[in-house]
């Protein structure tokens, strides 16, 4: 049972790492004059993710976890609509969405460090704890965005933090897989 879950975790980690790297690089190299198009695209992506999570909920067994994902889908749908409709507060909405994502991802990293990486019996597994805490701090900074006044600056910061998150996913994969036999 544990090895099946770890195999799923490995696949999800690799896919998340690839997606985060691509998104981070895209946000870092995106030209300033096309930032409004990128923001509208991010709103559309949030709506698409919300639709996918909602359809997954419709076809699920209605467990507590599925209701939690459905709640996340509703929040993403509302956020995506806010990004598409409201151009003036888009900077704040995107800061809140990505900041919350990074905070949750950091908490997820701490959970995986304590549950899976510690059981892998590899040296240095504890390094994931401070790196995940750094991700939470970066998420908090993006959430409250005290230093960025333009969407382009915020996009570049989010891009770099997403690249850091992708590196953290790679380290998580290295320390979790494979688990030594007990």
PDB file of C-alpha atoms in Angstrom:
ATOM      1  CA  UNK A   1       0.000   0.000   0.000  1.00  0.00           C
ATOM      2  CA  UNK A   2       2.743   2.453   0.942  1.00  0.00           C
ATOM      3  CA  UNK A   3       4.772   1.636  -2.181  1.00  0.00           C
ATOM      4  CA  UNK A   4       1.724   2.189  -4.428  1.00  0.00           C
ATOM      5  CA  UNK A   5       1.154   5.588  -2.854  1.00  0.00           C
ATOM      6  CA  UNK A   6       4.828   6.450  -3.261  1.00  0.00           C
ATOM      7  CA  UNK A   7       4.681   5.484  -6.937  1.00  0.00           C
ATOM      8  CA  UNK A   8       1.717   7.851  -7.389  1.00  0.00           C
ATOM      9  CA  UNK A   9       3.601  10.493  -5.431  1.00  0.00           C
ATOM     10  CA  UNK A  10       6.629  10.111  -7.683  1.00  0.00           C
ATOM     11  CA  UNK A  11       4.569  10.554 -10.837  1.00  0.00           C
ATOM     12  CA  UNK A  12       2.711  13.581  -9.430  1.00  0.00           C
ATOM     13  CA  UNK A  13       5.960  15.111  -8.228  1.00  0.00           C
ATOM     14  CA  UNK A  14       7.599  14.804 -11.649  1.00  0.00           C
ATOM     15  CA  UNK A  15       4.565  16.318 -13.387  1.00  0.00           C
ATOM     16  CA  UNK A  16       4.310  19.150 -10.848  1.00  0.00           C
ATOM     17  CA  UNK A  17       8.013  19.844 -11.222  1.00  0.00           C
ATOM     18  CA  UNK A  18       7.720  20.102 -15.009  1.00  0.00           C
ATOM     19  CA  UNK A  19       4.629  22.332 -14.825  1.00  0.00           C
ATOM     20  CA  UNK A  20       6.169  24.628 -12.210  1.00  0.00           C
ATOM     21  CA  UNK A  21       9.419  24.942 -14.166  1.00  0.00           C
ATOM     22  CA  UNK A  22       7.568  25.784 -17.360  1.00  0.00           C
ATOM     23  CA  UNK A  23       5.322  28.313 -15.600  1.00  0.00           C
ATOM     24  CA  UNK A  24       8.253  29.868 -13.755  1.00  0.00           C
ATOM     25  CA  UNK A  25      10.356  30.255 -16.899  1.00  0.00           C
ATOM     26  CA  UNK A  26       7.359  31.661 -18.777  1.00  0.00           C
ATOM     27  CA  UNK A  27       6.714  34.253 -16.075  1.00  0.00           C
ATOM     28  CA  UNK A  28      10.372  35.267 -15.840  1.00  0.00           C
ATOM     29  CA  UNK A  29      10.972  35.759 -19.582  1.00  0.00           C
ATOM     30  CA  UNK A  30       7.554  37.210 -20.459  1.00  0.00           C
ATOM     31  CA  UNK A  31       7.873  40.660 -22.123  1.00  0.00           C
ATOM     32  CA  UNK A  32       6.396  43.591 -20.224  1.00  0.00           C
ATOM     33  CA  UNK A  33       4.179  44.798 -23.061  1.00  0.00           C
ATOM     34  CA  UNK A  34       2.263  41.508 -23.137  1.00  0.00           C
ATOM     35  CA  UNK A  35       1.623  41.250 -19.387  1.00  0.00           C
ATOM     36  CA  UNK A  36      -2.117  41.912 -19.752  1.00  0.00           C
ATOM     37  CA  UNK A  37      -2.428  38.947 -22.117  1.00  0.00           C
ATOM     38  CA  UNK A  38      -0.600  36.743 -19.632  1.00  0.00           C
ATOM     39  CA  UNK A  39      -2.890  37.863 -16.821  1.00  0.00           C
ATOM     40  CA  UNK A  40      -5.974  37.083 -18.912  1.00  0.00           C
ATOM     41  CA  UNK A  41      -4.475  33.692 -19.777  1.00  0.00           C
ATOM     42  CA  UNK A  42      -3.882  32.957 -16.098  1.00  0.00           C
ATOM     43  CA  UNK A  43      -7.528  33.789 -15.387  1.00  0.00           C
ATOM     44  CA  UNK A  44      -8.600  31.372 -18.120  1.00  0.00           C
ATOM     45  CA  UNK A  45      -6.270  28.684 -16.754  1.00  0.00           C
ATOM     46  CA  UNK A  46      -7.784  29.108 -13.288  1.00  0.00           C
ATOM     47  CA  UNK A  47     -11.251  28.615 -14.785  1.00  0.00           C
ATOM     48  CA  UNK A  48     -10.121  25.507 -16.680  1.00  0.00           C
ATOM     49  CA  UNK A  49      -8.594  24.008 -13.528  1.00  0.00           C
ATOM     50  CA  UNK A  50     -11.830  24.777 -11.674  1.00  0.00           C
ATOM     51  CA  UNK A  51     -13.878  23.005 -14.351  1.00  0.00           C
ATOM     52  CA  UNK A  52     -11.575  19.964 -14.252  1.00  0.00           C
ATOM     53  CA  UNK A  53     -11.785  19.761 -10.441  1.00  0.00           C
ATOM     54  CA  UNK A  54     -15.569  20.166 -10.584  1.00  0.00           C
ATOM     55  CA  UNK A  55     -15.927  17.375 -13.154  1.00  0.00           C
ATOM     56  CA  UNK A  56     -13.664  15.206 -11.008  1.00  0.00           C
ATOM     57  CA  UNK A  57     -15.958  15.917  -8.052  1.00  0.00           C
ATOM     58  CA  UNK A  58     -19.056  14.989 -10.071  1.00  0.00           C
ATOM     59  CA  UNK A  59     -17.558  11.597 -10.953  1.00  0.00           C
ATOM     60  CA  UNK A  60     -16.171  10.926  -7.447  1.00  0.00           C
ATOM     61  CA  UNK A  61     -17.466   8.956  -4.485  1.00  0.00           C
ATOM     62  CA  UNK A  62     -18.152  12.130  -2.452  1.00  0.00           C
ATOM     63  CA  UNK A  63     -15.593  11.694   0.304  1.00  0.00           C
ATOM     64  CA  UNK A  64     -14.428  14.530   2.528  1.00  0.00           C
ATOM     65  CA  UNK A  65     -11.295  15.020   0.409  1.00  0.00           C
ATOM     66  CA  UNK A  66     -13.418  15.344  -2.728  1.00  0.00           C
ATOM     67  CA  UNK A  67     -15.552  18.014  -1.061  1.00  0.00           C
ATOM     68  CA  UNK A  68     -12.351  19.858  -0.129  1.00  0.00           C
ATOM     69  CA  UNK A  69     -11.188  19.753  -3.757  1.00  0.00           C
ATOM     70  CA  UNK A  70     -14.617  20.945  -4.866  1.00  0.00           C
ATOM     71  CA  UNK A  71     -14.332  23.886  -2.473  1.00  0.00           C
ATOM     72  CA  UNK A  72     -10.920  24.674  -3.958  1.00  0.00           C
ATOM     73  CA  UNK A  73     -12.480  24.436  -7.430  1.00  0.00           C
ATOM     74  CA  UNK A  74     -15.138  26.981  -6.484  1.00  0.00           C
ATOM     75  CA  UNK A  75     -12.511  29.340  -5.073  1.00  0.00           C
ATOM     76  CA  UNK A  76     -10.428  28.978  -8.243  1.00  0.00           C
ATOM     77  CA  UNK A  77     -13.488  29.620 -10.414  1.00  0.00           C
ATOM     78  CA  UNK A  78     -14.329  32.797  -8.522  1.00  0.00           C
ATOM     79  CA  UNK A  79     -10.701  33.916  -8.669  1.00  0.00           C
ATOM     80  CA  UNK A  80     -10.472  33.180 -12.392  1.00  0.00           C
ATOM     81  CA  UNK A  81     -13.615  35.197 -13.052  1.00  0.00           C
ATOM     82  CA  UNK A  82     -12.276  38.073 -10.940  1.00  0.00           C
ATOM     83  CA  UNK A  83      -9.036  38.069 -12.920  1.00  0.00           C
ATOM     84  CA  UNK A  84     -10.870  38.070 -16.253  1.00  0.00           C
ATOM     85  CA  UNK A  85     -13.505  40.660 -15.340  1.00  0.00           C
ATOM     86  CA  UNK A  86     -11.718  43.065 -13.027  1.00  0.00           C
ATOM     87  CA  UNK A  87      -8.585  44.552 -14.598  1.00  0.00           C
ATOM     88  CA  UNK A  88      -7.730  47.054 -11.868  1.00  0.00           C
ATOM     89  CA  UNK A  89      -7.368  44.656  -8.934  1.00  0.00           C
ATOM     90  CA  UNK A  90      -5.753  41.868 -10.916  1.00  0.00           C
ATOM     91  CA  UNK A  91      -2.397  42.408  -9.274  1.00  0.00           C
ATOM     92  CA  UNK A  92      -3.892  41.802  -5.840  1.00  0.00           C
ATOM     93  CA  UNK A  93      -5.897  38.771  -6.950  1.00  0.00           C
ATOM     94  CA  UNK A  94      -2.879  37.118  -8.581  1.00  0.00           C
ATOM     95  CA  UNK A  95      -0.739  37.862  -5.540  1.00  0.00           C
ATOM     96  CA  UNK A  96      -3.324  36.238  -3.294  1.00  0.00           C
ATOM     97  CA  UNK A  97      -3.749  33.159  -5.517  1.00  0.00           C
ATOM     98  CA  UNK A  98      -0.050  32.456  -6.007  1.00  0.00           C
ATOM     99  CA  UNK A  99       0.800  33.364  -2.428  1.00  0.00           C
ATOM    100  CA  UNK A 100      -1.828  30.944  -1.123  1.00  0.00           C
ATOM    101  CA  UNK A 101      -0.589  28.288  -3.563  1.00  0.00           C
ATOM    102  CA  UNK A 102       2.989  28.681  -2.333  1.00  0.00           C
ATOM    103  CA  UNK A 103       1.948  28.587   1.328  1.00  0.00           C
ATOM    104  CA  UNK A 104      -0.068  25.406   0.771  1.00  0.00           C
ATOM    105  CA  UNK A 105       2.784  23.918  -1.271  1.00  0.00           C
ATOM    106  CA  UNK A 106       5.228  24.700   1.551  1.00  0.00           C
ATOM    107  CA  UNK A 107       2.941  23.040   4.089  1.00  0.00           C
ATOM    108  CA  UNK A 108       2.644  20.089   1.699  1.00  0.00           C
ATOM    109  CA  UNK A 109       6.459  19.927   1.541  1.00  0.00           C
ATOM    110  CA  UNK A 110       6.706  19.856   5.331  1.00  0.00           C
ATOM    111  CA  UNK A 111       4.153  17.044   5.450  1.00  0.00           C
ATOM    112  CA  UNK A 112       6.077  15.020   2.873  1.00  0.00           C
ATOM    113  CA  UNK A 113       9.343  15.637   4.685  1.00  0.00           C
ATOM    114  CA  UNK A 114       7.934  14.331   7.936  1.00  0.00           C
ATOM    115  CA  UNK A 115       5.892  11.455   6.521  1.00  0.00           C
ATOM    116  CA  UNK A 116       7.826  10.149   3.522  1.00  0.00           C
ATOM    117  CA  UNK A 117      11.367  11.554   3.478  1.00  0.00           C
ATOM    118  CA  UNK A 118      12.022  10.611   7.095  1.00  0.00           C
ATOM    119  CA  UNK A 119      10.938   7.040   6.344  1.00  0.00           C
ATOM    120  CA  UNK A 120      13.251   6.848   3.344  1.00  0.00           C
ATOM    121  CA  UNK A 121      16.163   6.797   5.814  1.00  0.00           C
ATOM    122  CA  UNK A 122      18.314   8.987   3.579  1.00  0.00           C
ATOM    123  CA  UNK A 123      20.841  11.385   5.000  1.00  0.00           C
ATOM    124  CA  UNK A 124      19.851  15.019   4.869  1.00  0.00           C
ATOM    125  CA  UNK A 125      16.084  14.490   4.599  1.00  0.00           C
ATOM    126  CA  UNK A 126      15.625  17.234   7.194  1.00  0.00           C
ATOM    127  CA  UNK A 127      16.865  19.827   4.642  1.00  0.00           C
ATOM    128  CA  UNK A 128      13.379  19.707   3.135  1.00  0.00           C
ATOM    129  CA  UNK A 129      11.959  21.269   6.314  1.00  0.00           C
ATOM    130  CA  UNK A 130      13.803  24.624   6.121  1.00  0.00           C
ATOM    131  CA  UNK A 131      13.365  24.733   2.323  1.00  0.00           C
ATOM    132  CA  UNK A 132       9.622  24.230   2.737  1.00  0.00           C
ATOM    133  CA  UNK A 133       9.561  26.912   5.415  1.00  0.00           C
ATOM    134  CA  UNK A 134      11.361  29.244   2.966  1.00  0.00           C
ATOM    135  CA  UNK A 135       8.634  28.474   0.426  1.00  0.00           C
ATOM    136  CA  UNK A 136       5.992  29.415   3.001  1.00  0.00           C
ATOM    137  CA  UNK A 137       7.834  32.685   3.691  1.00  0.00           C
ATOM    138  CA  UNK A 138       8.054  33.425  -0.055  1.00  0.00           C
ATOM    139  CA  UNK A 139       4.349  32.642  -0.373  1.00  0.00           C
ATOM    140  CA  UNK A 140       3.594  35.009   2.473  1.00  0.00           C
ATOM    141  CA  UNK A 141       5.647  37.750   0.781  1.00  0.00           C
ATOM    142  CA  UNK A 142       3.857  37.211  -2.534  1.00  0.00           C
ATOM    143  CA  UNK A 143       0.484  37.044  -0.755  1.00  0.00           C
ATOM    144  CA  UNK A 144       0.988  40.439   0.847  1.00  0.00           C
ATOM    145  CA  UNK A 145       3.221  41.761  -1.997  1.00  0.00           C
ATOM    146  CA  UNK A 146       4.720  44.683  -0.088  1.00  0.00           C
ATOM    147  CA  UNK A 147       7.405  45.537  -2.627  1.00  0.00           C
ATOM    148  CA  UNK A 148       5.863  45.088  -6.065  1.00  0.00           C
ATOM    149  CA  UNK A 149       3.747  47.820  -7.548  1.00  0.00           C
ATOM    150  CA  UNK A 150       3.456  46.665 -11.169  1.00  0.00           C
ATOM    151  CA  UNK A 151       2.138  43.405 -12.556  1.00  0.00           C
ATOM    152  CA  UNK A 152       5.414  42.798 -14.407  1.00  0.00           C
ATOM    153  CA  UNK A 153       7.470  42.932 -11.211  1.00  0.00           C
ATOM    154  CA  UNK A 154       5.049  40.610  -9.445  1.00  0.00           C
ATOM    155  CA  UNK A 155       5.087  38.183 -12.387  1.00  0.00           C
ATOM    156  CA  UNK A 156       8.877  38.000 -12.321  1.00  0.00           C
ATOM    157  CA  UNK A 157       8.898  37.398  -8.557  1.00  0.00           C
ATOM    158  CA  UNK A 158       6.228  34.719  -8.881  1.00  0.00           C
ATOM    159  CA  UNK A 159       8.224  33.125 -11.712  1.00  0.00           C
ATOM    160  CA  UNK A 160      11.398  32.915  -9.640  1.00  0.00           C
ATOM    161  CA  UNK A 161       9.523  31.523  -6.646  1.00  0.00           C
ATOM    162  CA  UNK A 162       7.843  28.922  -8.872  1.00  0.00           C
ATOM    163  CA  UNK A 163      11.279  27.878 -10.128  1.00  0.00           C
ATOM    164  CA  UNK A 164      12.405  27.539  -6.494  1.00  0.00           C
ATOM    165  CA  UNK A 165       9.312  25.440  -5.859  1.00  0.00           C
ATOM    166  CA  UNK A 166      10.183  23.211  -8.827  1.00  0.00           C
ATOM    167  CA  UNK A 167      13.665  22.673  -7.393  1.00  0.00           C
ATOM    168  CA  UNK A 168      12.049  21.780  -4.077  1.00  0.00           C
ATOM    169  CA  UNK A 169       9.866  19.211  -5.879  1.00  0.00           C
ATOM    170  CA  UNK A 170      13.008  17.698  -7.415  1.00  0.00           C
ATOM    171  CA  UNK A 171      14.722  17.481  -4.028  1.00  0.00           C
ATOM    172  CA  UNK A 172      11.571  15.970  -2.572  1.00  0.00           C
ATOM    173  CA  UNK A 173      11.671  13.299  -5.263  1.00  0.00           C
ATOM    174  CA  UNK A 174      15.350  12.547  -4.627  1.00  0.00           C
ATOM    175  CA  UNK A 175      14.893  12.156  -0.874  1.00  0.00           C
ATOM    176  CA  UNK A 176      11.674  10.148  -1.001  1.00  0.00           C
ATOM    177  CA  UNK A 177      12.376   7.659  -3.764  1.00  0.00           C
ATOM    178  CA  UNK A 178      13.287   4.813  -3.361  1.00  0.00           C
ATOM    179  CA  UNK A 179      12.583   3.882   0.228  1.00  0.00           C
ATOM    180  CA  UNK A 180      15.079   1.544   1.812  1.00  0.00           C
ATOM    181  CA  UNK A 181      13.576  -1.706   3.021  1.00  0.00           C
ATOM    182  CA  UNK A 182      12.972  -1.911   6.752  1.00  0.00           C
TER     183      UNK A 182
END
